[in-house]
Amino acid sequence: MEMINAIGRRKAAVARVYLTQGKGNIMVNGRDYTVYFPQEFIQLKLTQPFRTVEVDNKIYDLKVLVDGGGYKGQAEAIRLAISRALVKLNEDFRSPLKGEKLLTRDSRVVERKKYGKPKARKSFQFSKR
């Protein structure tokens, strides 16, 4: 099996995933994913595509390069990239992943700041008199 690569994005985070045959190592930016993401619920987010298609993630190695955004946005970008890589691996995985909405790119990003306002929509205090 050759290397399969996929990309995932969420907010400002961009994740590149390289999937190869292996022993189940998931390396995020050169560190193990349990070290990079110490929170348990974030670790479950990363392995969710494998659980959805009922594939043992112990037979694939993942090398992940992620940049930008916060830890939650990075985790969701990685999840999307893993889902896309699994679909490239086997087209039969598309329908269960699509049913769980793991192949949907969440396009919501931070609204830009407008001039004359402190944030995008917040206004300065209004004084009537």
N, C-alpha and C. Protein backbone atom coordinates (compact mmCIF):
# COMPACT_ATOMS: atom_id res chain seq x y z
N MET A 1 0.84 -1.19 0.00
CA MET A 1 0.00 0.00 0.00
C MET A 1 0.88 1.24 0.00
N GLU A 2 0.59 2.15 -0.91
CA GLU A 2 1.35 3.39 -0.97
C GLU A 2 0.79 4.39 0.04
N MET A 3 1.44 5.52 0.13
CA MET A 3 1.02 6.56 1.06
C MET A 3 -0.20 7.30 0.49
N ILE A 4 -1.21 7.49 1.33
CA ILE A 4 -2.41 8.25 0.95
C ILE A 4 -2.39 9.54 1.74
N ASN A 5 -2.53 10.67 1.02
CA ASN A 5 -2.55 11.94 1.73
C ASN A 5 -3.87 12.64 1.50
N ALA A 6 -4.29 13.42 2.51
CA ALA A 6 -5.53 14.18 2.44
C ALA A 6 -5.36 15.45 3.27
N ILE A 7 -6.22 16.42 3.00
CA ILE A 7 -6.13 17.69 3.70
C ILE A 7 -7.49 18.00 4.33
N GLY A 8 -7.45 18.61 5.51
CA GLY A 8 -8.68 19.01 6.20
C GLY A 8 -8.51 20.41 6.75
N ARG A 9 -9.60 21.16 6.75
CA ARG A 9 -9.54 22.53 7.26
C ARG A 9 -10.70 22.78 8.21
N ARG A 10 -10.46 23.66 9.20
CA ARG A 10 -11.50 24.08 10.13
C ARG A 10 -11.06 25.40 10.74
N LYS A 11 -11.87 26.45 10.59
CA LYS A 11 -11.53 27.80 11.04
C LYS A 11 -10.18 28.20 10.43
N ALA A 12 -9.17 28.44 11.24
CA ALA A 12 -7.87 28.83 10.69
C ALA A 12 -6.90 27.66 10.65
N ALA A 13 -7.34 26.47 11.03
CA ALA A 13 -6.46 25.31 11.11
C ALA A 13 -6.45 24.54 9.78
N VAL A 14 -5.26 24.11 9.39
CA VAL A 14 -5.08 23.29 8.19
C VAL A 14 -4.29 22.05 8.60
N ALA A 15 -4.85 20.87 8.27
CA ALA A 15 -4.20 19.61 8.64
C ALA A 15 -3.92 18.79 7.39
N ARG A 16 -2.69 18.28 7.30
CA ARG A 16 -2.31 17.36 6.23
C ARG A 16 -2.06 16.00 6.86
N VAL A 17 -2.73 14.97 6.34
CA VAL A 17 -2.64 13.63 6.90
C VAL A 17 -2.01 12.70 5.86
N TYR A 18 -1.04 11.90 6.29
CA TYR A 18 -0.40 10.90 5.45
C TYR A 18 -0.66 9.54 6.08
N LEU A 19 -1.42 8.69 5.37
CA LEU A 19 -1.85 7.39 5.89
C LEU A 19 -1.05 6.29 5.21
N THR A 20 -0.41 5.44 6.02
CA THR A 20 0.36 4.31 5.49
C THR A 20 0.04 3.06 6.30
N GLN A 21 0.43 1.91 5.74
CA GLN A 21 0.30 0.65 6.47
C GLN A 21 1.27 0.70 7.65
N GLY A 22 0.84 0.23 8.82
CA GLY A 22 1.74 0.31 9.97
C GLY A 22 1.20 -0.37 11.20
N LYS A 23 1.55 0.21 12.36
CA LYS A 23 1.22 -0.41 13.63
C LYS A 23 0.25 0.40 14.47
N GLY A 24 -0.32 1.46 13.92
CA GLY A 24 -1.31 2.24 14.67
C GLY A 24 -0.76 3.49 15.32
N ASN A 25 0.41 3.95 14.89
CA ASN A 25 0.97 5.18 15.46
C ASN A 25 0.29 6.39 14.82
N ILE A 26 -0.12 7.33 15.65
CA ILE A 26 -0.66 8.60 15.17
C ILE A 26 0.27 9.70 15.68
N MET A 27 1.05 10.26 14.77
CA MET A 27 2.01 11.30 15.13
C MET A 27 1.49 12.65 14.63
N VAL A 28 1.35 13.60 15.55
CA VAL A 28 0.89 14.95 15.21
C VAL A 28 2.05 15.90 15.43
N ASN A 29 2.53 16.51 14.36
CA ASN A 29 3.67 17.44 14.40
C ASN A 29 4.88 16.82 15.11
N GLY A 30 5.15 15.54 14.84
CA GLY A 30 6.32 14.87 15.40
C GLY A 30 6.13 14.32 16.80
N ARG A 31 4.95 14.49 17.41
CA ARG A 31 4.68 13.97 18.74
C ARG A 31 3.49 13.02 18.68
N ASP A 32 3.39 12.14 19.66
CA ASP A 32 2.24 11.25 19.73
C ASP A 32 0.98 12.07 19.99
N TYR A 33 -0.14 11.63 19.43
CA TYR A 33 -1.36 12.44 19.55
C TYR A 33 -1.86 12.55 20.98
N THR A 34 -1.53 11.56 21.84
CA THR A 34 -1.94 11.66 23.24
C THR A 34 -1.13 12.71 24.00
N VAL A 35 0.07 13.01 23.50
CA VAL A 35 0.90 14.07 24.09
C VAL A 35 0.49 15.43 23.54
N TYR A 36 0.24 15.48 22.22
CA TYR A 36 -0.13 16.75 21.58
C TYR A 36 -1.51 17.23 22.03
N PHE A 37 -2.45 16.29 22.16
CA PHE A 37 -3.79 16.59 22.65
C PHE A 37 -4.02 15.83 23.96
N PRO A 38 -3.70 16.40 25.12
CA PRO A 38 -3.84 15.65 26.38
C PRO A 38 -5.28 15.41 26.82
N GLN A 39 -6.24 16.18 26.29
CA GLN A 39 -7.63 16.02 26.69
C GLN A 39 -8.22 14.76 26.04
N GLU A 40 -8.95 13.99 26.82
CA GLU A 40 -9.51 12.72 26.35
C GLU A 40 -10.55 12.94 25.25
N PHE A 41 -11.41 13.96 25.39
CA PHE A 41 -12.47 14.16 24.39
C PHE A 41 -11.91 14.59 23.04
N ILE A 42 -10.76 15.25 23.02
CA ILE A 42 -10.12 15.61 21.76
C ILE A 42 -9.51 14.37 21.11
N GLN A 43 -8.93 13.48 21.91
CA GLN A 43 -8.37 12.23 21.38
C GLN A 43 -9.46 11.37 20.76
N LEU A 44 -10.66 11.37 21.37
CA LEU A 44 -11.78 10.61 20.81
C LEU A 44 -12.23 11.20 19.48
N LYS A 45 -12.12 12.53 19.33
CA LYS A 45 -12.47 13.18 18.06
C LYS A 45 -11.57 12.69 16.93
N LEU A 46 -10.28 12.49 17.23
CA LEU A 46 -9.33 12.06 16.20
C LEU A 46 -9.59 10.64 15.74
N THR A 47 -9.99 9.77 16.65
CA THR A 47 -10.20 8.36 16.29
C THR A 47 -11.64 8.07 15.87
N GLN A 48 -12.50 9.07 15.86
CA GLN A 48 -13.91 8.87 15.50
C GLN A 48 -14.11 8.30 14.10
N PRO A 49 -13.37 8.75 13.06
CA PRO A 49 -13.58 8.14 11.74
C PRO A 49 -13.28 6.64 11.71
N PHE A 50 -12.27 6.19 12.44
CA PHE A 50 -11.95 4.76 12.49
C PHE A 50 -13.07 3.97 13.16
N ARG A 51 -13.64 4.54 14.25
CA ARG A 51 -14.74 3.86 14.93
C ARG A 51 -16.00 3.83 14.07
N THR A 52 -16.22 4.87 13.28
CA THR A 52 -17.42 4.94 12.45
C THR A 52 -17.42 3.86 11.37
N VAL A 53 -16.26 3.66 10.73
CA VAL A 53 -16.19 2.65 9.66
C VAL A 53 -15.79 1.28 10.20
N GLU A 54 -15.65 1.18 11.53
CA GLU A 54 -15.31 -0.07 12.22
C GLU A 54 -14.03 -0.69 11.68
N VAL A 55 -13.03 0.17 11.49
CA VAL A 55 -11.70 -0.27 11.07
C VAL A 55 -10.78 -0.10 12.26
N ASP A 56 -9.98 -1.12 12.51
CA ASP A 56 -9.02 -1.04 13.61
C ASP A 56 -7.91 -0.09 13.20
N ASN A 57 -7.72 1.01 13.96
CA ASN A 57 -6.68 1.96 13.58
C ASN A 57 -5.29 1.45 13.93
N LYS A 58 -5.18 0.20 14.41
CA LYS A 58 -3.88 -0.37 14.73
C LYS A 58 -3.15 -0.86 13.47
N ILE A 59 -3.84 -0.89 12.32
CA ILE A 59 -3.17 -1.37 11.11
C ILE A 59 -2.69 -0.24 10.22
N TYR A 60 -2.94 1.02 10.62
CA TYR A 60 -2.51 2.17 9.83
C TYR A 60 -1.69 3.12 10.69
N ASP A 61 -0.66 3.67 10.08
CA ASP A 61 0.11 4.74 10.70
C ASP A 61 -0.34 6.06 10.12
N LEU A 62 -0.47 7.06 10.97
CA LEU A 62 -0.85 8.40 10.52
C LEU A 62 0.24 9.38 10.88
N LYS A 63 0.67 10.14 9.88
CA LYS A 63 1.59 11.26 10.13
C LYS A 63 0.80 12.51 9.83
N VAL A 64 0.64 13.38 10.81
CA VAL A 64 -0.22 14.56 10.68
C VAL A 64 0.64 15.81 10.85
N LEU A 65 0.48 16.74 9.92
CA LEU A 65 1.08 18.06 10.05
C LEU A 65 -0.07 19.05 10.14
N VAL A 66 -0.17 19.75 11.26
CA VAL A 66 -1.28 20.68 11.47
C VAL A 66 -0.72 22.04 11.86
N ASP A 67 -1.39 23.09 11.36
CA ASP A 67 -0.90 24.44 11.59
C ASP A 67 -2.09 25.39 11.70
N GLY A 68 -1.98 26.38 12.56
CA GLY A 68 -2.98 27.43 12.68
C GLY A 68 -4.13 27.03 13.59
N GLY A 69 -4.85 28.04 14.07
CA GLY A 69 -6.03 27.81 14.88
C GLY A 69 -5.72 27.34 16.28
N GLY A 70 -6.77 26.98 17.01
CA GLY A 70 -6.63 26.47 18.37
C GLY A 70 -6.67 24.95 18.37
N TYR A 71 -6.61 24.35 19.56
CA TYR A 71 -6.52 22.90 19.64
C TYR A 71 -7.80 22.21 19.16
N LYS A 72 -8.96 22.83 19.39
CA LYS A 72 -10.21 22.20 18.97
C LYS A 72 -10.37 22.29 17.44
N GLY A 73 -10.05 23.43 16.87
CA GLY A 73 -10.11 23.57 15.41
C GLY A 73 -9.12 22.65 14.73
N GLN A 74 -7.94 22.50 15.33
CA GLN A 74 -6.93 21.59 14.77
C GLN A 74 -7.44 20.15 14.81
N ALA A 75 -8.06 19.76 15.92
CA ALA A 75 -8.56 18.39 16.04
C ALA A 75 -9.65 18.11 15.01
N GLU A 76 -10.54 19.07 14.77
CA GLU A 76 -11.60 18.86 13.79
C GLU A 76 -11.07 18.87 12.37
N ALA A 77 -10.00 19.64 12.11
CA ALA A 77 -9.36 19.61 10.80
C ALA A 77 -8.71 18.26 10.56
N ILE A 78 -8.07 17.70 11.59
CA ILE A 78 -7.45 16.38 11.48
C ILE A 78 -8.51 15.32 11.25
N ARG A 79 -9.64 15.43 11.95
CA ARG A 79 -10.73 14.46 11.79
C ARG A 79 -11.25 14.45 10.35
N LEU A 80 -11.42 15.63 9.76
CA LEU A 80 -11.87 15.71 8.37
C LEU A 80 -10.85 15.10 7.42
N ALA A 81 -9.57 15.38 7.66
CA ALA A 81 -8.52 14.85 6.79
C ALA A 81 -8.44 13.32 6.89
N ILE A 82 -8.58 12.77 8.10
CA ILE A 82 -8.56 11.31 8.27
C ILE A 82 -9.74 10.69 7.54
N SER A 83 -10.92 11.31 7.63
CA SER A 83 -12.10 10.80 6.94
C SER A 83 -11.89 10.79 5.44
N ARG A 84 -11.32 11.86 4.91
CA ARG A 84 -11.06 11.93 3.47
C ARG A 84 -10.03 10.89 3.04
N ALA A 85 -9.03 10.64 3.87
CA ALA A 85 -8.02 9.63 3.54
C ALA A 85 -8.64 8.23 3.54
N LEU A 86 -9.53 7.96 4.48
CA LEU A 86 -10.19 6.64 4.53
C LEU A 86 -11.07 6.42 3.30
N VAL A 87 -11.72 7.48 2.81
CA VAL A 87 -12.53 7.35 1.60
C VAL A 87 -11.64 7.06 0.39
N LYS A 88 -10.46 7.70 0.34
CA LYS A 88 -9.51 7.40 -0.75
C LYS A 88 -9.04 5.95 -0.67
N LEU A 89 -8.93 5.44 0.55
CA LEU A 89 -8.48 4.06 0.75
C LEU A 89 -9.54 3.07 0.28
N ASN A 90 -10.81 3.31 0.66
CA ASN A 90 -11.90 2.41 0.30
C ASN A 90 -13.16 3.25 0.10
N GLU A 91 -13.71 3.20 -1.11
CA GLU A 91 -14.88 4.03 -1.45
C GLU A 91 -16.13 3.60 -0.67
N ASP A 92 -16.15 2.37 -0.13
CA ASP A 92 -17.31 1.90 0.64
C ASP A 92 -17.45 2.63 1.97
N PHE A 93 -16.39 3.29 2.44
CA PHE A 93 -16.44 4.02 3.70
C PHE A 93 -17.19 5.33 3.58
N ARG A 94 -17.50 5.77 2.35
CA ARG A 94 -18.11 7.08 2.15
C ARG A 94 -19.47 7.21 2.85
N SER A 95 -20.36 6.23 2.68
CA SER A 95 -21.72 6.39 3.22
C SER A 95 -21.76 6.40 4.75
N PRO A 96 -21.03 5.52 5.48
CA PRO A 96 -21.08 5.67 6.95
C PRO A 96 -20.46 6.98 7.45
N LEU A 97 -19.38 7.43 6.80
CA LEU A 97 -18.75 8.68 7.22
C LEU A 97 -19.65 9.87 6.90
N LYS A 98 -20.33 9.81 5.75
CA LYS A 98 -21.24 10.89 5.38
C LYS A 98 -22.45 10.92 6.31
N GLY A 99 -22.90 9.75 6.76
CA GLY A 99 -24.01 9.68 7.70
C GLY A 99 -23.69 10.32 9.03
N GLU A 100 -22.45 10.23 9.45
CA GLU A 100 -22.00 10.87 10.70
C GLU A 100 -21.56 12.32 10.48
N LYS A 101 -21.67 12.81 9.23
CA LYS A 101 -21.27 14.17 8.85
C LYS A 101 -19.78 14.43 9.07
N LEU A 102 -18.97 13.40 8.84
CA LEU A 102 -17.53 13.57 9.02
C LEU A 102 -16.84 14.01 7.73
N LEU A 103 -17.55 14.01 6.62
CA LEU A 103 -16.97 14.47 5.36
C LEU A 103 -17.40 15.89 5.01
N THR A 104 -18.12 16.55 5.92
CA THR A 104 -18.61 17.90 5.67
C THR A 104 -17.60 18.91 6.20
N ARG A 105 -17.18 19.83 5.34
CA ARG A 105 -16.25 20.88 5.73
C ARG A 105 -17.05 21.98 6.42
N ASP A 106 -16.77 22.25 7.69
CA ASP A 106 -17.47 23.30 8.44
C ASP A 106 -16.86 24.64 8.03
N SER A 107 -17.59 25.42 7.26
CA SER A 107 -17.02 26.62 6.65
C SER A 107 -17.13 27.86 7.53
N ARG A 108 -17.62 27.71 8.76
CA ARG A 108 -17.76 28.90 9.61
C ARG A 108 -16.39 29.40 10.04
N VAL A 109 -16.14 30.67 9.80
CA VAL A 109 -14.89 31.31 10.22
C VAL A 109 -15.24 32.60 10.96
N VAL A 110 -14.26 33.20 11.59
CA VAL A 110 -14.49 34.41 12.38
C VAL A 110 -14.81 35.56 11.43
N GLU A 111 -15.86 36.30 11.78
CA GLU A 111 -16.26 37.45 10.97
C GLU A 111 -15.24 38.57 11.13
N ARG A 112 -14.99 39.29 10.04
CA ARG A 112 -13.96 40.32 10.10
C ARG A 112 -14.42 41.52 10.90
N LYS A 113 -13.45 42.24 11.47
CA LYS A 113 -13.74 43.45 12.23
C LYS A 113 -14.11 44.57 11.27
N LYS A 114 -15.14 45.34 11.63
CA LYS A 114 -15.56 46.48 10.81
C LYS A 114 -14.98 47.77 11.39
N TYR A 115 -14.75 48.74 10.51
CA TYR A 115 -14.22 50.02 10.98
C TYR A 115 -15.29 50.76 11.78
N GLY A 116 -14.87 51.53 12.76
CA GLY A 116 -15.81 52.27 13.60
C GLY A 116 -16.43 51.44 14.70
N LYS A 117 -16.00 50.18 14.82
CA LYS A 117 -16.53 49.29 15.86
C LYS A 117 -15.34 48.58 16.52
N PRO A 118 -15.50 48.22 17.82
CA PRO A 118 -14.39 47.54 18.49
C PRO A 118 -14.19 46.09 18.03
N LYS A 119 -15.30 45.41 17.61
CA LYS A 119 -15.21 44.05 17.09
C LYS A 119 -16.08 43.99 15.84
N ALA A 120 -16.47 42.81 15.43
CA ALA A 120 -17.24 42.68 14.20
C ALA A 120 -18.60 43.35 14.30
N ARG A 121 -19.32 43.12 15.41
CA ARG A 121 -20.67 43.68 15.55
C ARG A 121 -20.85 44.53 16.80
N LYS A 122 -19.97 44.36 17.76
CA LYS A 122 -20.08 45.10 19.01
C LYS A 122 -19.91 46.60 18.75
N SER A 123 -20.71 47.40 19.45
CA SER A 123 -20.61 48.85 19.30
C SER A 123 -20.12 49.47 20.59
N PHE A 124 -19.62 50.70 20.47
CA PHE A 124 -19.25 51.44 21.67
C PHE A 124 -20.51 51.85 22.40
N GLN A 125 -20.41 52.14 23.70
CA GLN A 125 -21.56 52.51 24.50
C GLN A 125 -22.23 53.76 23.93
N PHE A 126 -23.54 53.67 23.80
CA PHE A 126 -24.33 54.78 23.23
C PHE A 126 -24.78 55.71 24.36
N SER A 127 -24.52 56.99 24.21
CA SER A 127 -24.95 57.97 25.20
C SER A 127 -26.02 58.87 24.57
N LYS A 128 -27.21 58.83 25.13
CA LYS A 128 -28.31 59.63 24.56
C LYS A 128 -28.13 61.12 24.89
N ARG A 129 -27.64 61.42 26.09
CA ARG A 129 -27.43 62.81 26.49
C ARG A 129 -26.02 63.04 26.97
